[in-house]
mmCIF file of C-alpha atoms in Angstrom:
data_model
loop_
_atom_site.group_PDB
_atom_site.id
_atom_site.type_symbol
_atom_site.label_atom_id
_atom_site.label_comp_id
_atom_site.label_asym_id
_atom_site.label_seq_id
_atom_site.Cartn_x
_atom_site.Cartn_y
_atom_site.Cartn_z
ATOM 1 C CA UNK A 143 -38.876 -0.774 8.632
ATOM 2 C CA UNK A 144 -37.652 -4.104 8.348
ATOM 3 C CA UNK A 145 -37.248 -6.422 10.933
ATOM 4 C CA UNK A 146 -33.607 -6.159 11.365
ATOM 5 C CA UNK A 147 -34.449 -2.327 12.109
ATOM 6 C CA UNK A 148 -36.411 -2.626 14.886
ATOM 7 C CA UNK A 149 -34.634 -5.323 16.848
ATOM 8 C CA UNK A 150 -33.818 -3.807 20.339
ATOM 9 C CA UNK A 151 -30.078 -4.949 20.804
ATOM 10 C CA UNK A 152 -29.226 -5.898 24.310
ATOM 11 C CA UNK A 153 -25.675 -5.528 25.985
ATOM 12 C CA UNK A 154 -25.673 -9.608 25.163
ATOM 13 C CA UNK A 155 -25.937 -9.100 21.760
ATOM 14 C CA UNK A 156 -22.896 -6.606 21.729
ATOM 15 C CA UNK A 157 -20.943 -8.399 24.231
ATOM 16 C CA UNK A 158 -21.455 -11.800 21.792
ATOM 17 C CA UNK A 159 -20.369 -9.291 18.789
ATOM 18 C CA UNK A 160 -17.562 -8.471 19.989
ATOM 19 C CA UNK A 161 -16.381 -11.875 21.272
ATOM 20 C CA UNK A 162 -17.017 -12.970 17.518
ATOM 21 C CA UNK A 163 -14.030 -9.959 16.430
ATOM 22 C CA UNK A 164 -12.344 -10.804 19.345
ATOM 23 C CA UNK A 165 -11.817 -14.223 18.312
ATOM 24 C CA UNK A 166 -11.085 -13.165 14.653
ATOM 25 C CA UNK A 167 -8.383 -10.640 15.315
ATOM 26 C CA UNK A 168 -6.805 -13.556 18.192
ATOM 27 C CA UNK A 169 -6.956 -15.683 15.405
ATOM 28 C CA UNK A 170 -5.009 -12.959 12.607
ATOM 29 C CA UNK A 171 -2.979 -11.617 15.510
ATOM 30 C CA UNK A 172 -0.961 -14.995 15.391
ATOM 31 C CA UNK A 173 0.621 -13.890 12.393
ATOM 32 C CA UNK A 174 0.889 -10.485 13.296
ATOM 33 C CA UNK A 175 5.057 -10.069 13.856
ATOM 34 C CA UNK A 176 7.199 -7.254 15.335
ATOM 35 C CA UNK A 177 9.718 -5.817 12.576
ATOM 36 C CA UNK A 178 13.111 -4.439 14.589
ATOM 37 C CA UNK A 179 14.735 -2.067 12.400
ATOM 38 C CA UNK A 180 18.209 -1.952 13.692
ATOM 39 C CA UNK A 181 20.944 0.167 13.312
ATOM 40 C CA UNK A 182 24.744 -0.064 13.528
ATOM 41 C CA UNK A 183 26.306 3.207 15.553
ATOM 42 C CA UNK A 184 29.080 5.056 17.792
ATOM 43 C CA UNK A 185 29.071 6.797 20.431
ATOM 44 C CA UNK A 186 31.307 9.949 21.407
ATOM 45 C CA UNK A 187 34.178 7.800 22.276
ATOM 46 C CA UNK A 188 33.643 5.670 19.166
ATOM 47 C CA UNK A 189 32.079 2.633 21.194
ATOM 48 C CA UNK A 190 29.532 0.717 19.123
ATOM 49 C CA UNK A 191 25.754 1.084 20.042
ATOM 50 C CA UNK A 192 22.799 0.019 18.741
ATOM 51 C CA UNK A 193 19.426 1.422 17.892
ATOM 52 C CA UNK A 194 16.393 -0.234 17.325
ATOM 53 C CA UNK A 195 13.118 1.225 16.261
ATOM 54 C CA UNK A 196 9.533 -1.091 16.235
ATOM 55 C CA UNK A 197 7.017 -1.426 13.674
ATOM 56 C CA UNK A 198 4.687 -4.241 12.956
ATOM 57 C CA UNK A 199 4.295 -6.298 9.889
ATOM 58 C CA UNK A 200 1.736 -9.465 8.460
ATOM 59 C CA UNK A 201 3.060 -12.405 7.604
ATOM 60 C CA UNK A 202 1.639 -12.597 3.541
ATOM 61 C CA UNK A 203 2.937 -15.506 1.953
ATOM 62 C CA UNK A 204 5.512 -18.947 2.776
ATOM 63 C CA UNK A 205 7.473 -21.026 0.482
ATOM 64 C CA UNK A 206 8.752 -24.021 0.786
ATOM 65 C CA UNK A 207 12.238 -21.631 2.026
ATOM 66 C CA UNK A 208 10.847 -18.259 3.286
ATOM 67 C CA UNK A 209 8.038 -16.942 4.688
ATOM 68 C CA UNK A 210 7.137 -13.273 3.450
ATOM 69 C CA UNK A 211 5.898 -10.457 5.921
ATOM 70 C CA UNK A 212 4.224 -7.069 4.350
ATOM 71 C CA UNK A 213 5.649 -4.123 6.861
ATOM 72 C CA UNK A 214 5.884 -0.060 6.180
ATOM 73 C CA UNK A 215 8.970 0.969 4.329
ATOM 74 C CA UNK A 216 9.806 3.035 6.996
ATOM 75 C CA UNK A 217 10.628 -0.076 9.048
ATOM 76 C CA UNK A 218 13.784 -1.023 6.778
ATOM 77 C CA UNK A 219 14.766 2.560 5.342
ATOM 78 C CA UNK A 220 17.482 3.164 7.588
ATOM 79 C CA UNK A 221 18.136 -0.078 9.021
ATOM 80 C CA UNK A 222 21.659 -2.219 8.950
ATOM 81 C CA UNK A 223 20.018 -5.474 9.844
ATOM 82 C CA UNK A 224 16.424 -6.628 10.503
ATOM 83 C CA UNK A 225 15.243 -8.893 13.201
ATOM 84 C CA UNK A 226 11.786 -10.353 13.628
ATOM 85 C CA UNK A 227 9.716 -10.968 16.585
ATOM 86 C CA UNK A 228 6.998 -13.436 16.769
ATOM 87 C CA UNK A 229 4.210 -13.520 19.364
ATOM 88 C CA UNK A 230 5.966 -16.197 21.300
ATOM 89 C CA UNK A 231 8.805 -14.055 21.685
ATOM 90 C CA UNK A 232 10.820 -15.879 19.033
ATOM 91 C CA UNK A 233 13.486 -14.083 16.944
ATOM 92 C CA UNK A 234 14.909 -14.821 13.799
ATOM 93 C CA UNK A 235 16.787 -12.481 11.415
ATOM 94 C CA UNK A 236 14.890 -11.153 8.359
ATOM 95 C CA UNK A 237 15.893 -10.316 4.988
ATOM 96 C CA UNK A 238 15.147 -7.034 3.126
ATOM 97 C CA UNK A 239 13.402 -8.728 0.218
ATOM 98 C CA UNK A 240 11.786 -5.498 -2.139
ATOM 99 C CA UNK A 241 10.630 -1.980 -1.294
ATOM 100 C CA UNK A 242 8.065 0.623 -2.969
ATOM 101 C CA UNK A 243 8.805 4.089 -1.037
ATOM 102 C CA UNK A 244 5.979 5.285 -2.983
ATOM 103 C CA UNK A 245 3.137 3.293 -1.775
ATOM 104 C CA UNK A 246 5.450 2.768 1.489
ATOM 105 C CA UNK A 247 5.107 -0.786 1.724
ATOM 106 C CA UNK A 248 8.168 -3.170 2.187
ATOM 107 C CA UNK A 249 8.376 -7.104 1.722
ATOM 108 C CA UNK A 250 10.666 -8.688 4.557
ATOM 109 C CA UNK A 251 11.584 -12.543 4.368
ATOM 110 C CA UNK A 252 12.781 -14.869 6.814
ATOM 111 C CA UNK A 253 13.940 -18.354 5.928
ATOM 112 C CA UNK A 254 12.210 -21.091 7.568
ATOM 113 C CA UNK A 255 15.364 -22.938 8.146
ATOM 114 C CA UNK A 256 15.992 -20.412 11.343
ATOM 115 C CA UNK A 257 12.650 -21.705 13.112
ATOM 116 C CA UNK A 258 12.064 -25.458 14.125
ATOM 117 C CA UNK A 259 9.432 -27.335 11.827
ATOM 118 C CA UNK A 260 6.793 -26.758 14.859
ATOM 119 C CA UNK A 261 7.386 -23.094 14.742
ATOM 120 C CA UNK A 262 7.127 -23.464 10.443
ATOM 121 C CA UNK A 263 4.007 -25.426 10.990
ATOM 122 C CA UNK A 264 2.196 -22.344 13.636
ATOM 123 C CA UNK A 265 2.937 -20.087 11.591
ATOM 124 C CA UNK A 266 0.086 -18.093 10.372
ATOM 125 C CA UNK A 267 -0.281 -16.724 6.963
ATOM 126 C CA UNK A 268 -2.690 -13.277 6.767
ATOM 127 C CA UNK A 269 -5.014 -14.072 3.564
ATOM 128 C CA UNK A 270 -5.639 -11.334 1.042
ATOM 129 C CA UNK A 271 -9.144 -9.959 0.786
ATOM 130 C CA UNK A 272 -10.973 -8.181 -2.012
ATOM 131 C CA UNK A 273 -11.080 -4.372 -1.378
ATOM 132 C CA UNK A 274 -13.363 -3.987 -4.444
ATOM 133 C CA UNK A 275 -16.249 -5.097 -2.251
ATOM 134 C CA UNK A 276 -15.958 -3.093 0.939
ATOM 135 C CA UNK A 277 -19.219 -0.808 1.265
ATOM 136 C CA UNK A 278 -19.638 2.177 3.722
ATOM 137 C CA UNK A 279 -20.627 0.759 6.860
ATOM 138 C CA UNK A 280 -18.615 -1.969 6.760
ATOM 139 C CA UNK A 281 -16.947 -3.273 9.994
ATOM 140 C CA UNK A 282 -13.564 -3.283 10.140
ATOM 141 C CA UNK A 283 -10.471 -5.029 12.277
ATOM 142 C CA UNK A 284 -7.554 -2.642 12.479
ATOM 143 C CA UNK A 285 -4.232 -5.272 13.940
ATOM 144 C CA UNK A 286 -0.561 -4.403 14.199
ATOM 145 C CA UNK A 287 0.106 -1.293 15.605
ATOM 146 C CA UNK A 288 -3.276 0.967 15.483
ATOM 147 C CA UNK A 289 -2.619 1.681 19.561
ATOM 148 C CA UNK A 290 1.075 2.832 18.610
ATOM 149 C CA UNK A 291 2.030 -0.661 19.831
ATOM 150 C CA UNK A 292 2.372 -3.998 18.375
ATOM 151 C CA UNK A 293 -0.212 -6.587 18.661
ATOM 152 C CA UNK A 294 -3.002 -3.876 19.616
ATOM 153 C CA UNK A 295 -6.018 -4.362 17.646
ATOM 154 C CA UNK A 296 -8.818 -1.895 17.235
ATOM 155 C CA UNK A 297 -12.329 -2.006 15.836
ATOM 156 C CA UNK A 298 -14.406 0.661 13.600
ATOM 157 C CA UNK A 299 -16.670 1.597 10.369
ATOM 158 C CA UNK A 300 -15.768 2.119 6.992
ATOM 159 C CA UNK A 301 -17.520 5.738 6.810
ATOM 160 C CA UNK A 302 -16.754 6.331 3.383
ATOM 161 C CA UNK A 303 -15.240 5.041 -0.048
ATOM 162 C CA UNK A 304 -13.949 6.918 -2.844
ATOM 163 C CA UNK A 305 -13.609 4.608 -5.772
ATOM 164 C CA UNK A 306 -11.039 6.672 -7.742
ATOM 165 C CA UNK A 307 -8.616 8.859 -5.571
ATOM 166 C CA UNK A 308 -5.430 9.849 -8.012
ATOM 167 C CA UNK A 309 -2.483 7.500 -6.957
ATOM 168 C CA UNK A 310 1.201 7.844 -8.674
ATOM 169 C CA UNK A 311 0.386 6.039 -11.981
ATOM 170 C CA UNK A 312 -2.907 5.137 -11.577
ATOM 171 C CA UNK A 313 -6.029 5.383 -9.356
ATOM 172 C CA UNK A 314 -7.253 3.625 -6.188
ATOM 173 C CA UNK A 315 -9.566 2.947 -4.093
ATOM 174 C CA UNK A 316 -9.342 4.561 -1.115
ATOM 175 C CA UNK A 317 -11.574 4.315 2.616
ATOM 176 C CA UNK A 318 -11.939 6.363 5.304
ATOM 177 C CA UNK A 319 -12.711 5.035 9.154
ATOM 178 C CA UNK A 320 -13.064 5.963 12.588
ATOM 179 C CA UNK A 321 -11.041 3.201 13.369
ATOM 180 C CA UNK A 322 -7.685 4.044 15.546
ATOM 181 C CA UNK A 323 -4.693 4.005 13.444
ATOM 182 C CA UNK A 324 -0.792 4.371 13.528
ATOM 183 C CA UNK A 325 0.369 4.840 9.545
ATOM 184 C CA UNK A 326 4.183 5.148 10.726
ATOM 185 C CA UNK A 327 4.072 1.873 13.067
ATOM 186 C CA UNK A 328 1.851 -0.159 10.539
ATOM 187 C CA UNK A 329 -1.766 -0.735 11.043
ATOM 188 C CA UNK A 330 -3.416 -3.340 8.908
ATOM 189 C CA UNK A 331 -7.235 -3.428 8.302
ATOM 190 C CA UNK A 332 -9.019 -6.386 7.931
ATOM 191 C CA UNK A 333 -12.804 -7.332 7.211
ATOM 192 C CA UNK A 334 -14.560 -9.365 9.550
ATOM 193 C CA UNK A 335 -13.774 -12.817 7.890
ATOM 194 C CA UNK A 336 -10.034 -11.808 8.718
ATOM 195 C CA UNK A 337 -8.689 -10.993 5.385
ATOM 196 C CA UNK A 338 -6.690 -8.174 4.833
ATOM 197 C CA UNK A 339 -7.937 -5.474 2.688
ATOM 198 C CA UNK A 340 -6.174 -2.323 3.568
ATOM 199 C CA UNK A 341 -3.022 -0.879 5.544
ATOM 200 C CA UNK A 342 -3.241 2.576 6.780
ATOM 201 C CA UNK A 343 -1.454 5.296 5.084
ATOM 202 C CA UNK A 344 -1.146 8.985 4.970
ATOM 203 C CA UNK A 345 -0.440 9.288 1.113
ATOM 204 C CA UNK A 346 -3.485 10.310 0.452
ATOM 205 C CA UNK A 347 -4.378 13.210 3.272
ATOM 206 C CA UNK A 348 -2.254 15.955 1.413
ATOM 207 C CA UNK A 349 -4.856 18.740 2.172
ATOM 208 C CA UNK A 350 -6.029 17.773 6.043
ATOM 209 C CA UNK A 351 -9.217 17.292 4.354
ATOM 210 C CA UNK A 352 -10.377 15.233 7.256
ATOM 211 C CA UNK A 353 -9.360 13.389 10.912
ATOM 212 C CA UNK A 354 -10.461 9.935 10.070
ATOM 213 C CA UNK A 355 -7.847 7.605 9.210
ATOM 214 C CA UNK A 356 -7.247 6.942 5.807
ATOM 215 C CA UNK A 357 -7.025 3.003 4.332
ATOM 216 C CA UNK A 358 -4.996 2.291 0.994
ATOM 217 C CA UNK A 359 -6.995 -0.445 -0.860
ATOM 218 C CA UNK A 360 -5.063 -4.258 -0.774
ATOM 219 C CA UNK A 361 -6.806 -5.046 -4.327
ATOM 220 C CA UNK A 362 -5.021 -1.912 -6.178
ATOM 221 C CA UNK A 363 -1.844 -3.092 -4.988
ATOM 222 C CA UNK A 364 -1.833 -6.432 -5.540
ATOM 223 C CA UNK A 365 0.244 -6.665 -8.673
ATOM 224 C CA UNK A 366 2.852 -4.392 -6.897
ATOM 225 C CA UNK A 367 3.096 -6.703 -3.908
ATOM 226 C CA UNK A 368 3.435 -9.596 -6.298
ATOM 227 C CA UNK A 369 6.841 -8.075 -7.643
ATOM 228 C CA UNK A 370 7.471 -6.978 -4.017
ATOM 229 C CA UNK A 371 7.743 -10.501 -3.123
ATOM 230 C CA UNK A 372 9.115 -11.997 -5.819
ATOM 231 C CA UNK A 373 12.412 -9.798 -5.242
ATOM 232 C CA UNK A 374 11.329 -7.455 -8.090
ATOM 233 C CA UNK A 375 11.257 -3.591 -7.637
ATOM 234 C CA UNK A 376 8.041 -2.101 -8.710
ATOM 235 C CA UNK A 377 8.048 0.322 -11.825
ATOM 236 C CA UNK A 378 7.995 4.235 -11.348
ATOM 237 C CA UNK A 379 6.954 6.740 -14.326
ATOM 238 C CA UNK A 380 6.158 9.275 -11.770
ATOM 239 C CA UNK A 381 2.468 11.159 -12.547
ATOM 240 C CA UNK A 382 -0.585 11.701 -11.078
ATOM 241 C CA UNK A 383 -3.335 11.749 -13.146
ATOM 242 C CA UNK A 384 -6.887 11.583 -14.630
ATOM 243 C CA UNK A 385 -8.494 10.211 -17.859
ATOM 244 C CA UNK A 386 -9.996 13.472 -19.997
ATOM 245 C CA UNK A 387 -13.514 12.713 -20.075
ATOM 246 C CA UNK A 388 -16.445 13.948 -22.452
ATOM 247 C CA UNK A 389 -17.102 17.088 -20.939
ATOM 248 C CA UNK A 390 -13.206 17.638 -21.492
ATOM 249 C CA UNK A 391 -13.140 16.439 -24.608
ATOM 250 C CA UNK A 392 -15.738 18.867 -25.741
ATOM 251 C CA UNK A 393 -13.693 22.238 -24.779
ATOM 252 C CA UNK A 394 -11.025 20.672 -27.009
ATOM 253 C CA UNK A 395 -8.645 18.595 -25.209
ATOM 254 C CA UNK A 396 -7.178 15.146 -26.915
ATOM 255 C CA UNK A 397 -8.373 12.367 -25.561
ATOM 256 C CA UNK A 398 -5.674 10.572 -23.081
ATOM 257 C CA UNK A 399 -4.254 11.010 -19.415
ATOM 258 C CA UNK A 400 -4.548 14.855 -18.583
ATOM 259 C CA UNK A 401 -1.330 14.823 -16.491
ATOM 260 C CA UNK A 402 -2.173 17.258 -12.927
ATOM 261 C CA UNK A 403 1.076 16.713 -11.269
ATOM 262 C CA UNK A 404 4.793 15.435 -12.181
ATOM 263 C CA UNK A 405 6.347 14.145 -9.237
ATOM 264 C CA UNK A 406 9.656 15.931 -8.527
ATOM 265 C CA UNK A 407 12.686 14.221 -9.829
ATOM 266 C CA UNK A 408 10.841 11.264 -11.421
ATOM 267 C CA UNK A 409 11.446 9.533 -14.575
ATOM 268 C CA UNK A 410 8.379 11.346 -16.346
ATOM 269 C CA UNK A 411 9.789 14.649 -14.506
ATOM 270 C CA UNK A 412 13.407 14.890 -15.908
ATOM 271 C CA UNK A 413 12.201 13.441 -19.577
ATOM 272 C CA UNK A 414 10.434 16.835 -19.930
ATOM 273 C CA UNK A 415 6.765 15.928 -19.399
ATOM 274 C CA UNK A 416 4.811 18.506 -17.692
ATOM 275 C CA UNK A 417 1.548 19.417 -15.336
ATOM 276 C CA UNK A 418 -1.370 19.696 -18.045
ATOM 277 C CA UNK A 419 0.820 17.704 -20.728
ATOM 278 C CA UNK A 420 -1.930 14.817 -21.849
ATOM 279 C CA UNK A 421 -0.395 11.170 -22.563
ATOM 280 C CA UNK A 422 -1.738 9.712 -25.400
ATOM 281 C CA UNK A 423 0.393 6.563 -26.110
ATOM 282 C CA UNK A 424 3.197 4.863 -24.622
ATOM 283 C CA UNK A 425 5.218 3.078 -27.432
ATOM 284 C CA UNK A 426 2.722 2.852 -29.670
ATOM 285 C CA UNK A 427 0.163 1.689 -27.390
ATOM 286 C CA UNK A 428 -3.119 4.305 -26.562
ATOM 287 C CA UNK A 429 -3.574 5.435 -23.105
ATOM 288 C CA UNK A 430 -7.671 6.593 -23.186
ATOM 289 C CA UNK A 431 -8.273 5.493 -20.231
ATOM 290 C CA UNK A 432 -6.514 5.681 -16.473
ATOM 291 C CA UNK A 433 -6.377 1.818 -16.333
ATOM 292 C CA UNK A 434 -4.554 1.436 -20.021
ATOM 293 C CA UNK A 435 -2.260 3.866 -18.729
ATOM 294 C CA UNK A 436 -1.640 1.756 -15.229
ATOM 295 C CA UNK A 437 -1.644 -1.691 -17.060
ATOM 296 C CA UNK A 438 0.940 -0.039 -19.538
ATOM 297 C CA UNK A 439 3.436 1.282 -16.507
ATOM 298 C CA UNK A 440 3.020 -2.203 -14.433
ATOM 299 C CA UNK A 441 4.153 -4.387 -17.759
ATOM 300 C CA UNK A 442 7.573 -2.633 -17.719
ATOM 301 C CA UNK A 443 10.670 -2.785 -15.575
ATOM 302 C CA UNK A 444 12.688 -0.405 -14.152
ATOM 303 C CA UNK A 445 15.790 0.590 -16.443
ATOM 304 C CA UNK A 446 12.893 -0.138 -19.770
ATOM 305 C CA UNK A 447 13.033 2.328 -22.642
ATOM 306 C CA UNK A 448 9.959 4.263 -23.697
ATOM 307 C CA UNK A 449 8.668 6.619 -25.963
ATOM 308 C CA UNK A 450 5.530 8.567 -24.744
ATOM 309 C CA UNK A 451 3.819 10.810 -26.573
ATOM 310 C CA UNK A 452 1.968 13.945 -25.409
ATOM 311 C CA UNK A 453 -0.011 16.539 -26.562
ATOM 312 C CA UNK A 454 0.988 19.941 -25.293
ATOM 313 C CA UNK A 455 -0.950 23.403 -25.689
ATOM 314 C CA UNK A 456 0.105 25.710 -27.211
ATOM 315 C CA UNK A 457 -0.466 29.458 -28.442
ATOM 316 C CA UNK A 458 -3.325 28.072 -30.565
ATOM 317 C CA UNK A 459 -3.523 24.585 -30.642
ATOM 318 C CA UNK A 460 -2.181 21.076 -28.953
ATOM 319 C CA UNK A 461 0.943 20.043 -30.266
ATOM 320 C CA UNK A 462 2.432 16.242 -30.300
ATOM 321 C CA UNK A 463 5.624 15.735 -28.742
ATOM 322 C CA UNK A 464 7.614 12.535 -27.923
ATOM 323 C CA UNK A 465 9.688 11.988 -24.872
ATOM 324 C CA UNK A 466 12.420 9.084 -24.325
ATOM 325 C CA UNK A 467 11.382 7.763 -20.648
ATOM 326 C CA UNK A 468 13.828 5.592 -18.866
ATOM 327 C CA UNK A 469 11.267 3.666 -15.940
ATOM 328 C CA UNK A 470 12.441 3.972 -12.513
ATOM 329 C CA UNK A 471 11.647 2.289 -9.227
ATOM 330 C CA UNK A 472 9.674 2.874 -6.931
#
């Protein structure tokens, strides 16, 4: 055993540990804002009320006009106006700047010109971490709302990865922890330099498989939250899928994207494509792999033309067939 193995910790040791991701998530929690989701109503006798649910976001990004805070889409699905709270208890109004209901993440901005320039100079910008390198056992920083309220943090272990979990048009990375989590509030996971890699979602627990809370990876996402931010919406074909590999390929399927589910209503959905259809070009261009097909989807827009072609079985053999796709948003 090494030496590291056999070193008796002492309740010192843990208590300086902790002080050490104490001091990290202090330091994040500063730009760790509440998102008021607010919305316009009457009563019975027609008097106006208001409603306001809580969910917590992490400030991203700031401009020389805006600063940018990453929040669940839930936070500004229903809302008429947005406030947001800083840990000071200052409130400014915030702007509904881009949304992706599929990876339910939303972009809010608030313009700097609403705080004073020492409040623009304190505020805190969350930086983004690389996912790719987070290992099981990691420890992890959960901030935002893990506790159910805003500004609680928790701490846990990454207790398993799975490098290639089927996303909507594309694959992730996705990790489970014991860490305490609230998906529908907004928990954010950070490693313990204090860079975000992760928010906690419940996209990808569709069979219950298990009670550990389930972390969407930051680097798979980062070209999304680039358009996010810059105003754009994100594109939408609307598949889940995988790439056919060689033991496929031997009991006779084409090579391309071996489509296992067509999401309801989508654009790939009412073109005609179909569970067990397999993509093999988009415009002209191949799709062998899971990450040509991804690259493909995220260099359109939504409202592009496409032609996709798929192979299709049939009574005896696979048959080529070319849809018109018009990309939606996500």
């Amino acid at each position: 055993k090494s030496e590291m193995e056999n070193y008796q910790y002492t309740v010192d040791d843990l208590n300086t540990m902790y002080a050490s991701l104490r001091s990290v998530a202090t330091e994040v929690g500063k730009g760790v804002v509440a998102v008021h989701s607010i919305q316009h109503q009457v009563d019975w006798f027609d008097n106006p009320i208001e409603t306001t649910g809580q969910y917590a976001g992490v400030l991203i990004a700031k401009t020389k006009a805006e600063a940018l805070i990453l929040t669940p889409e839930e936070a500004i699905e229903a809302a008429d106006s947005i406030e947001v709270v800083f840990q000071d208890g200052t409130v400014v109004p915030g702007k509904i700047k881009q949304r992706d209901t599929v990876a339910n993440m939303a972009v809010v901005s608030i313009e700097l010109s609403t705080l004073t320039n020492d409040q623009t100079k304190k505020l805190t910008q969350v930086e983004l971490g690389n996912s790719y390198s987070v290992k099981q056992g990691d420890m992890v920083i959960a901030v935002g709302g893990p506790a159910g309220i805003v500004h609680s943090t928790d701490y846990g272990f990454v207790s398993y990865v799975v490098k290639s979990v089927q996303a909507v048009d594309g694959i992730s990375r996705v990790f489970y922890s014991d860490v305490q989590s609230n998906s529908g509030m907004g928990t954010f996971i950070l490693n313990t330099n204090g860079q975000l890699i992760g928010w906690v979602t419940d996209k990808y627990d569709r069979e219950g498989e298990c009670n550990m809370t389930t972390i969407a990876s930051i680097s798979d996402y980062k070209g999304v939250l680039q358009n996010l931010s810059n105003g754009f919406a994100a594109p939408y074909f609307g598949i889940r899928g995988q790439e056919v590999n060689s033991a496929m390929e031997e009991s006779g399927l084409p090579q391309g994207i071996y489509v296992t589910d067509c999401i309801a209503d989508s654009p790939a959905y009412n073109a005609g494509i179909q569970p067990g259809d397999i993509i093999t070009w988009i415009n002209g261009s191949k799709t062998n792999t899971m990450k040509d097909f991804q690259n493909q989807v995220e260099s359109l827009k939504p409202g592009d033309k496409v032609n996709v072609a798929v192979q299709r079985n049939g009574k005896d053999s696979y048959k080529e067939i070319e849809y018109p796709v018009t990309i939606g948003a996500r």
